[in-house]
Amino acid sequence: MYAAQGVGLAANQVGEALRVFVYDCPDDEDVRHVGHVVNPRLVEADGIVLRGPEGCLSLPGLEAGTERYDHAVVEGYTATGDRVRVHGTGFFARCLQHECDHLDGMVYADRVEGWRKRRLTRQVARASWSR
Ligand SMILES: [Zn+2]
């Protein structure tokens, strides 16, 4: 995650069949949030829906305006088995929703629609072609 300058990473992105994600992510007030969640459940996702640029370490070099709630709460466990409840707002809420999606087999591109989806699809095709 750090090597690729990401702010979150889900275990299944690196080939681990575990429901775990890590994060080191600022919110919109520039407060840094660092941690991990084992068996996370997105228990709250509400507030206003904001469309903001979103990228993913699994789709390098790509980005698309993606709609996310600006408040999210994730519950789960720490690596030592303690219960944890993580609140996020702004960009950090986006991160929490993004990482939970990964563990449910989704990437942000699955949430992008319309011309943004078409543009992203063209970018993926171009990236695949140039490899
Ligand atoms: Zn991602």
JSON list of C-alpha atoms and ligand atoms in Angstrom, two decimals:
[
{"chain": "A", "resi": 1, "resn": "MET", "atom": "CA", "xyz": [0.00, 0.00, 0.00]},
{"chain": "A", "resi": 2, "resn": "TYR", "atom": "CA", "xyz": [2.73, 2.47, 0.95]},
{"chain": "A", "resi": 3, "resn": "ALA", "atom": "CA", "xyz": [4.90, 1.50, -2.03]},
{"chain": "A", "resi": 4, "resn": "ALA", "atom": "CA", "xyz": [2.04, 2.43, -4.36]},
{"chain": "A", "resi": 5, "resn": "GLN", "atom": "CA", "xyz": [1.07, 5.51, -2.30]},
{"chain": "A", "resi": 6, "resn": "GLY", "atom": "CA", "xyz": [-2.33, 4.05, -1.51]},
{"chain": "A", "resi": 7, "resn": "VAL", "atom": "CA", "xyz": [-4.49, 4.88, 1.50]},
{"chain": "A", "resi": 8, "resn": "GLY", "atom": "CA", "xyz": [-6.09, 1.47, 1.96]},
{"chain": "A", "resi": 9, "resn": "LEU", "atom": "CA", "xyz": [-5.59, -2.13, 0.95]},
{"chain": "A", "resi": 10, "resn": "ALA", "atom": "CA", "xyz": [-7.78, -5.20, 1.24]},
{"chain": "A", "resi": 11, "resn": "ALA", "atom": "CA", "xyz": [-6.25, -8.64, 1.76]},
{"chain": "A", "resi": 12, "resn": "ASN", "atom": "CA", "xyz": [-7.80, -10.07, -1.39]},
{"chain": "A", "resi": 13, "resn": "GLN", "atom": "CA", "xyz": [-5.98, -7.44, -3.44]},
{"chain": "A", "resi": 14, "resn": "VAL", "atom": "CA", "xyz": [-2.71, -9.15, -2.57]},
{"chain": "A", "resi": 15, "resn": "GLY", "atom": "CA", "xyz": [-3.98, -12.70, -2.99]},
{"chain": "A", "resi": 16, "resn": "GLU", "atom": "CA", "xyz": [-4.91, -13.38, 0.61]},
{"chain": "A", "resi": 17, "resn": "ALA", "atom": "CA", "xyz": [-8.34, -14.97, 1.03]},
{"chain": "A", "resi": 18, "resn": "LEU", "atom": "CA", "xyz": [-9.03, -13.11, 4.27]},
{"chain": "A", "resi": 19, "resn": "ARG", "atom": "CA", "xyz": [-11.61, -10.51, 5.22]},
{"chain": "A", "resi": 20, "resn": "VAL", "atom": "CA", "xyz": [-9.10, -7.89, 6.36]},
{"chain": "A", "resi": 21, "resn": "PHE", "atom": "CA", "xyz": [-8.21, -4.41, 5.25]},
{"chain": "A", "resi": 22, "resn": "VAL", "atom": "CA", "xyz": [-5.63, -1.87, 6.37]},
{"chain": "A", "resi": 23, "resn": "TYR", "atom": "CA", "xyz": [-5.74, 1.89, 6.02]},
{"chain": "A", "resi": 24, "resn": "ASP", "atom": "CA", "xyz": [-3.62, 4.98, 6.52]},
{"chain": "A", "resi": 25, "resn": "CYS", "atom": "CA", "xyz": [-5.92, 7.66, 5.27]},
{"chain": "A", "resi": 26, "resn": "PRO", "atom": "CA", "xyz": [-6.69, 11.32, 5.95]},
{"chain": "A", "resi": 27, "resn": "ASP", "atom": "CA", "xyz": [-10.21, 12.66, 6.29]},
{"chain": "A", "resi": 28, "resn": "ASP", "atom": "CA", "xyz": [-11.35, 15.97, 4.87]},
{"chain": "A", "resi": 29, "resn": "GLU", "atom": "CA", "xyz": [-10.06, 17.80, 7.97]},
{"chain": "A", "resi": 30, "resn": "ASP", "atom": "CA", "xyz": [-6.61, 16.27, 7.34]},
{"chain": "A", "resi": 31, "resn": "VAL", "atom": "CA", "xyz": [-6.84, 14.03, 10.41]},
{"chain": "A", "resi": 32, "resn": "ARG", "atom": "CA", "xyz": [-4.83, 10.88, 9.75]},
{"chain": "A", "resi": 33, "resn": "HIS", "atom": "CA", "xyz": [-6.51, 7.52, 10.43]},
{"chain": "A", "resi": 34, "resn": "VAL", "atom": "CA", "xyz": [-4.30, 4.42, 10.65]},
{"chain": "A", "resi": 35, "resn": "GLY", "atom": "CA", "xyz": [-5.46, 0.90, 11.40]},
{"chain": "A", "resi": 36, "resn": "HIS", "atom": "CA", "xyz": [-6.89, -2.37, 10.23]},
{"chain": "A", "resi": 37, "resn": "VAL", "atom": "CA", "xyz": [-10.18, -4.23, 10.53]},
{"chain": "A", "resi": 38, "resn": "VAL", "atom": "CA", "xyz": [-10.69, -7.99, 10.55]},
{"chain": "A", "resi": 39, "resn": "ASN", "atom": "CA", "xyz": [-14.09, -9.25, 9.36]},
{"chain": "A", "resi": 40, "resn": "PRO", "atom": "CA", "xyz": [-15.31, -5.70, 8.73]},
{"chain": "A", "resi": 41, "resn": "ARG", "atom": "CA", "xyz": [-19.00, -4.94, 8.29]},
{"chain": "A", "resi": 42, "resn": "LEU", "atom": "CA", "xyz": [-20.15, -1.61, 6.90]},
{"chain": "A", "resi": 43, "resn": "VAL", "atom": "CA", "xyz": [-22.86, -0.86, 9.47]},
{"chain": "A", "resi": 44, "resn": "GLU", "atom": "CA", "xyz": [-23.55, 2.75, 8.55]},
{"chain": "A", "resi": 45, "resn": "ALA", "atom": "CA", "xyz": [-23.19, 4.59, 5.27]},
{"chain": "A", "resi": 46, "resn": "ASP", "atom": "CA", "xyz": [-25.19, 7.78, 5.21]},
{"chain": "A", "resi": 47, "resn": "GLY", "atom": "CA", "xyz": [-25.09, 11.52, 4.99]},
{"chain": "A", "resi": 48, "resn": "ILE", "atom": "CA", "xyz": [-24.84, 13.26, 1.69]},
{"chain": "A", "resi": 49, "resn": "VAL", "atom": "CA", "xyz": [-23.65, 11.43, -1.39]},
{"chain": "A", "resi": 50, "resn": "LEU", "atom": "CA", "xyz": [-20.57, 13.01, -2.90]},
{"chain": "A", "resi": 51, "resn": "ARG", "atom": "CA", "xyz": [-18.98, 12.23, -6.23]},
{"chain": "A", "resi": 52, "resn": "GLY", "atom": "CA", "xyz": [-15.23, 12.42, -5.96]},
{"chain": "A", "resi": 53, "resn": "PRO", "atom": "CA", "xyz": [-12.21, 11.11, -7.84]},
{"chain": "A", "resi": 54, "resn": "GLU", "atom": "CA", "xyz": [-11.44, 7.58, -6.81]},
{"chain": "A", "resi": 55, "resn": "GLY", "atom": "CA", "xyz": [-8.60, 5.29, -7.79]},
{"chain": "A", "resi": 56, "resn": "CYS", "atom": "CA", "xyz": [-7.52, 1.83, -6.73]},
{"chain": "A", "resi": 57, "resn": "LEU", "atom": "CA", "xyz": [-4.25, -0.04, -6.40]},
{"chain": "A", "resi": 58, "resn": "SER", "atom": "CA", "xyz": [-5.94, -2.89, -8.33]},
{"chain": "A", "resi": 59, "resn": "LEU", "atom": "CA", "xyz": [-6.62, -0.56, -11.28]},
{"chain": "A", "resi": 60, "resn": "PRO", "atom": "CA", "xyz": [-3.33, 1.36, -11.47]},
{"chain": "A", "resi": 61, "resn": "GLY", "atom": "CA", "xyz": [-3.28, 4.66, -13.29]},
{"chain": "A", "resi": 62, "resn": "LEU", "atom": "CA", "xyz": [-7.06, 4.91, -13.54]},
{"chain": "A", "resi": 63, "resn": "GLU", "atom": "CA", "xyz": [-9.48, 7.20, -11.77]},
{"chain": "A", "resi": 64, "resn": "ALA", "atom": "CA", "xyz": [-13.16, 8.02, -12.03]},
{"chain": "A", "resi": 65, "resn": "GLY", "atom": "CA", "xyz": [-15.69, 10.20, -10.26]},
{"chain": "A", "resi": 66, "resn": "THR", "atom": "CA", "xyz": [-17.44, 7.79, -7.89]},
{"chain": "A", "resi": 67, "resn": "GLU", "atom": "CA", "xyz": [-20.41, 8.43, -5.62]},
{"chain": "A", "resi": 68, "resn": "ARG", "atom": "CA", "xyz": [-19.95, 7.63, -1.92]},
{"chain": "A", "resi": 69, "resn": "TYR", "atom": "CA", "xyz": [-21.65, 8.59, 1.31]},
{"chain": "A", "resi": 70, "resn": "ASP", "atom": "CA", "xyz": [-19.70, 11.15, 3.30]},
{"chain": "A", "resi": 71, "resn": "HIS", "atom": "CA", "xyz": [-20.14, 9.23, 6.57]},
{"chain": "A", "resi": 72, "resn": "ALA", "atom": "CA", "xyz": [-19.44, 5.57, 7.21]},
{"chain": "A", "resi": 73, "resn": "VAL", "atom": "CA", "xyz": [-19.01, 3.27, 10.19]},
{"chain": "A", "resi": 74, "resn": "VAL", "atom": "CA", "xyz": [-17.30, -0.10, 10.02]},
{"chain": "A", "resi": 75, "resn": "GLU", "atom": "CA", "xyz": [-17.39, -2.67, 12.80]},
{"chain": "A", "resi": 76, "resn": "GLY", "atom": "CA", "xyz": [-15.08, -5.63, 13.10]},
{"chain": "A", "resi": 77, "resn": "TYR", "atom": "CA", "xyz": [-12.13, -6.90, 15.08]},
{"chain": "A", "resi": 78, "resn": "THR", "atom": "CA", "xyz": [-8.47, -6.19, 15.56]},
{"chain": "A", "resi": 79, "resn": "ALA", "atom": "CA", "xyz": [-5.83, -8.80, 14.81]},
{"chain": "A", "resi": 80, "resn": "THR", "atom": "CA", "xyz": [-5.84, -9.66, 18.52]},
{"chain": "A", "resi": 81, "resn": "GLY", "atom": "CA", "xyz": [-9.60, -10.23, 18.59]},
{"chain": "A", "resi": 82, "resn": "ASP", "atom": "CA", "xyz": [-10.80, -7.00, 20.20]},
{"chain": "A", "resi": 83, "resn": "ARG", "atom": "CA", "xyz": [-13.95, -5.42, 18.83]},
{"chain": "A", "resi": 84, "resn": "VAL", "atom": "CA", "xyz": [-13.36, -2.26, 16.85]},
{"chain": "A", "resi": 85, "resn": "ARG", "atom": "CA", "xyz": [-15.72, 0.40, 15.49]},
{"chain": "A", "resi": 86, "resn": "VAL", "atom": "CA", "xyz": [-14.26, 2.84, 12.96]},
{"chain": "A", "resi": 87, "resn": "HIS", "atom": "CA", "xyz": [-16.02, 6.11, 12.08]},
{"chain": "A", "resi": 88, "resn": "GLY", "atom": "CA", "xyz": [-15.12, 7.92, 8.91]},
{"chain": "A", "resi": 89, "resn": "THR", "atom": "CA", "xyz": [-16.14, 11.15, 7.27]},
{"chain": "A", "resi": 90, "resn": "GLY", "atom": "CA", "xyz": [-15.22, 12.65, 3.94]},
{"chain": "A", "resi": 91, "resn": "PHE", "atom": "CA", "xyz": [-12.31, 11.02, 2.17]},
{"chain": "A", "resi": 92, "resn": "PHE", "atom": "CA", "xyz": [-11.84, 8.48, 4.98]},
{"chain": "A", "resi": 93, "resn": "ALA", "atom": "CA", "xyz": [-15.51, 7.44, 4.71]},
{"chain": "A", "resi": 94, "resn": "ARG", "atom": "CA", "xyz": [-14.85, 6.92, 1.00]},
{"chain": "A", "resi": 95, "resn": "CYS", "atom": "CA", "xyz": [-11.87, 4.72, 1.88]},
{"chain": "A", "resi": 96, "resn": "LEU", "atom": "CA", "xyz": [-13.89, 2.58, 4.31]},
{"chain": "A", "resi": 97, "resn": "GLN", "atom": "CA", "xyz": [-16.64, 2.00, 1.75]},
{"chain": "A", "resi": 98, "resn": "HIS", "atom": "CA", "xyz": [-14.04, 1.27, -0.95]},
{"chain": "A", "resi": 99, "resn": "GLU", "atom": "CA", "xyz": [-12.23, -1.35, 1.15]},
{"chain": "A", "resi": 100, "resn": "CYS", "atom": "CA", "xyz": [-15.47, -3.03, 2.26]},
{"chain": "A", "resi": 101, "resn": "ASP", "atom": "CA", "xyz": [-16.44, -3.25, -1.41]},
{"chain": "A", "resi": 102, "resn": "HIS", "atom": "CA", "xyz": [-13.18, -5.07, -2.19]},
{"chain": "A", "resi": 103, "resn": "LEU", "atom": "CA", "xyz": [-13.96, -7.74, 0.39]},
{"chain": "A", "resi": 104, "resn": "ASP", "atom": "CA", "xyz": [-17.37, -8.19, -1.25]},
{"chain": "A", "resi": 105, "resn": "GLY", "atom": "CA", "xyz": [-15.71, -8.64, -4.63]},
{"chain": "A", "resi": 106, "resn": "MET", "atom": "CA", "xyz": [-16.34, -5.16, -6.01]},
{"chain": "A", "resi": 107, "resn": "VAL", "atom": "CA", "xyz": [-14.13, -2.33, -7.21]},
{"chain": "A", "resi": 108, "resn": "TYR", "atom": "CA", "xyz": [-15.11, 1.32, -7.53]},
{"chain": "A", "resi": 109, "resn": "ALA", "atom": "CA", "xyz": [-15.53, 0.86, -11.28]},
{"chain": "A", "resi": 110, "resn": "ASP", "atom": "CA", "xyz": [-18.59, -1.28, -10.51]},
{"chain": "A", "resi": 111, "resn": "ARG", "atom": "CA", "xyz": [-20.22, 1.83, -8.99]},
{"chain": "A", "resi": 112, "resn": "VAL", "atom": "CA", "xyz": [-19.40, 4.22, -11.83]},
{"chain": "A", "resi": 113, "resn": "GLU", "atom": "CA", "xyz": [-22.15, 4.85, -14.36]},
{"chain": "A", "resi": 114, "resn": "GLY", "atom": "CA", "xyz": [-22.89, 6.65, -17.61]},
{"chain": "A", "resi": 115, "resn": "TRP", "atom": "CA", "xyz": [-20.16, 8.49, -19.51]},
{"chain": "A", "resi": 116, "resn": "ARG", "atom": "CA", "xyz": [-17.74, 8.06, -16.60]},
{"chain": "A", "resi": 117, "resn": "LYS", "atom": "CA", "xyz": [-18.11, 4.29, -16.93]},
{"chain": "A", "resi": 118, "resn": "ARG", "atom": "CA", "xyz": [-17.60, 4.45, -20.70]},
{"chain": "A", "resi": 119, "resn": "ARG", "atom": "CA", "xyz": [-14.48, 6.60, -20.29]},
{"chain": "A", "resi": 120, "resn": "LEU", "atom": "CA", "xyz": [-13.10, 4.27, -17.62]},
{"chain": "A", "resi": 121, "resn": "THR", "atom": "CA", "xyz": [-13.78, 1.23, -19.83]},
{"chain": "A", "resi": 122, "resn": "ARG", "atom": "CA", "xyz": [-11.88, 2.90, -22.70]},
{"chain": "A", "resi": 123, "resn": "GLN", "atom": "CA", "xyz": [-8.96, 3.65, -20.36]},
{"chain": "A", "resi": 124, "resn": "VAL", "atom": "CA", "xyz": [-8.88, 0.02, -19.18]},
{"chain": "A", "resi": 125, "resn": "ALA", "atom": "CA", "xyz": [-8.90, -1.19, -22.80]},
{"chain": "A", "resi": 126, "resn": "ARG", "atom": "CA", "xyz": [-6.06, 1.18, -23.69]},
{"chain": "A", "resi": 127, "resn": "ALA", "atom": "CA", "xyz": [-4.04, 0.16, -20.61]},
{"chain": "A", "resi": 128, "resn": "SER", "atom": "CA", "xyz": [-4.53, -3.54, -21.43]},
{"chain": "A", "resi": 129, "resn": "TRP", "atom": "CA", "xyz": [-3.57, -2.97, -25.07]},
{"chain": "A", "resi": 130, "resn": "SER", "atom": "CA", "xyz": [-0.31, -1.22, -24.18]},
{"chain": "A", "resi": 131, "resn": "ARG", "atom": "CA", "xyz": [0.89, -3.99, -21.85]},
{"chain": "B", "resi": 1, "resn": "ZN", "atom": "ZN", "xyz": [-9.09, -0.45, -4.19]}
]
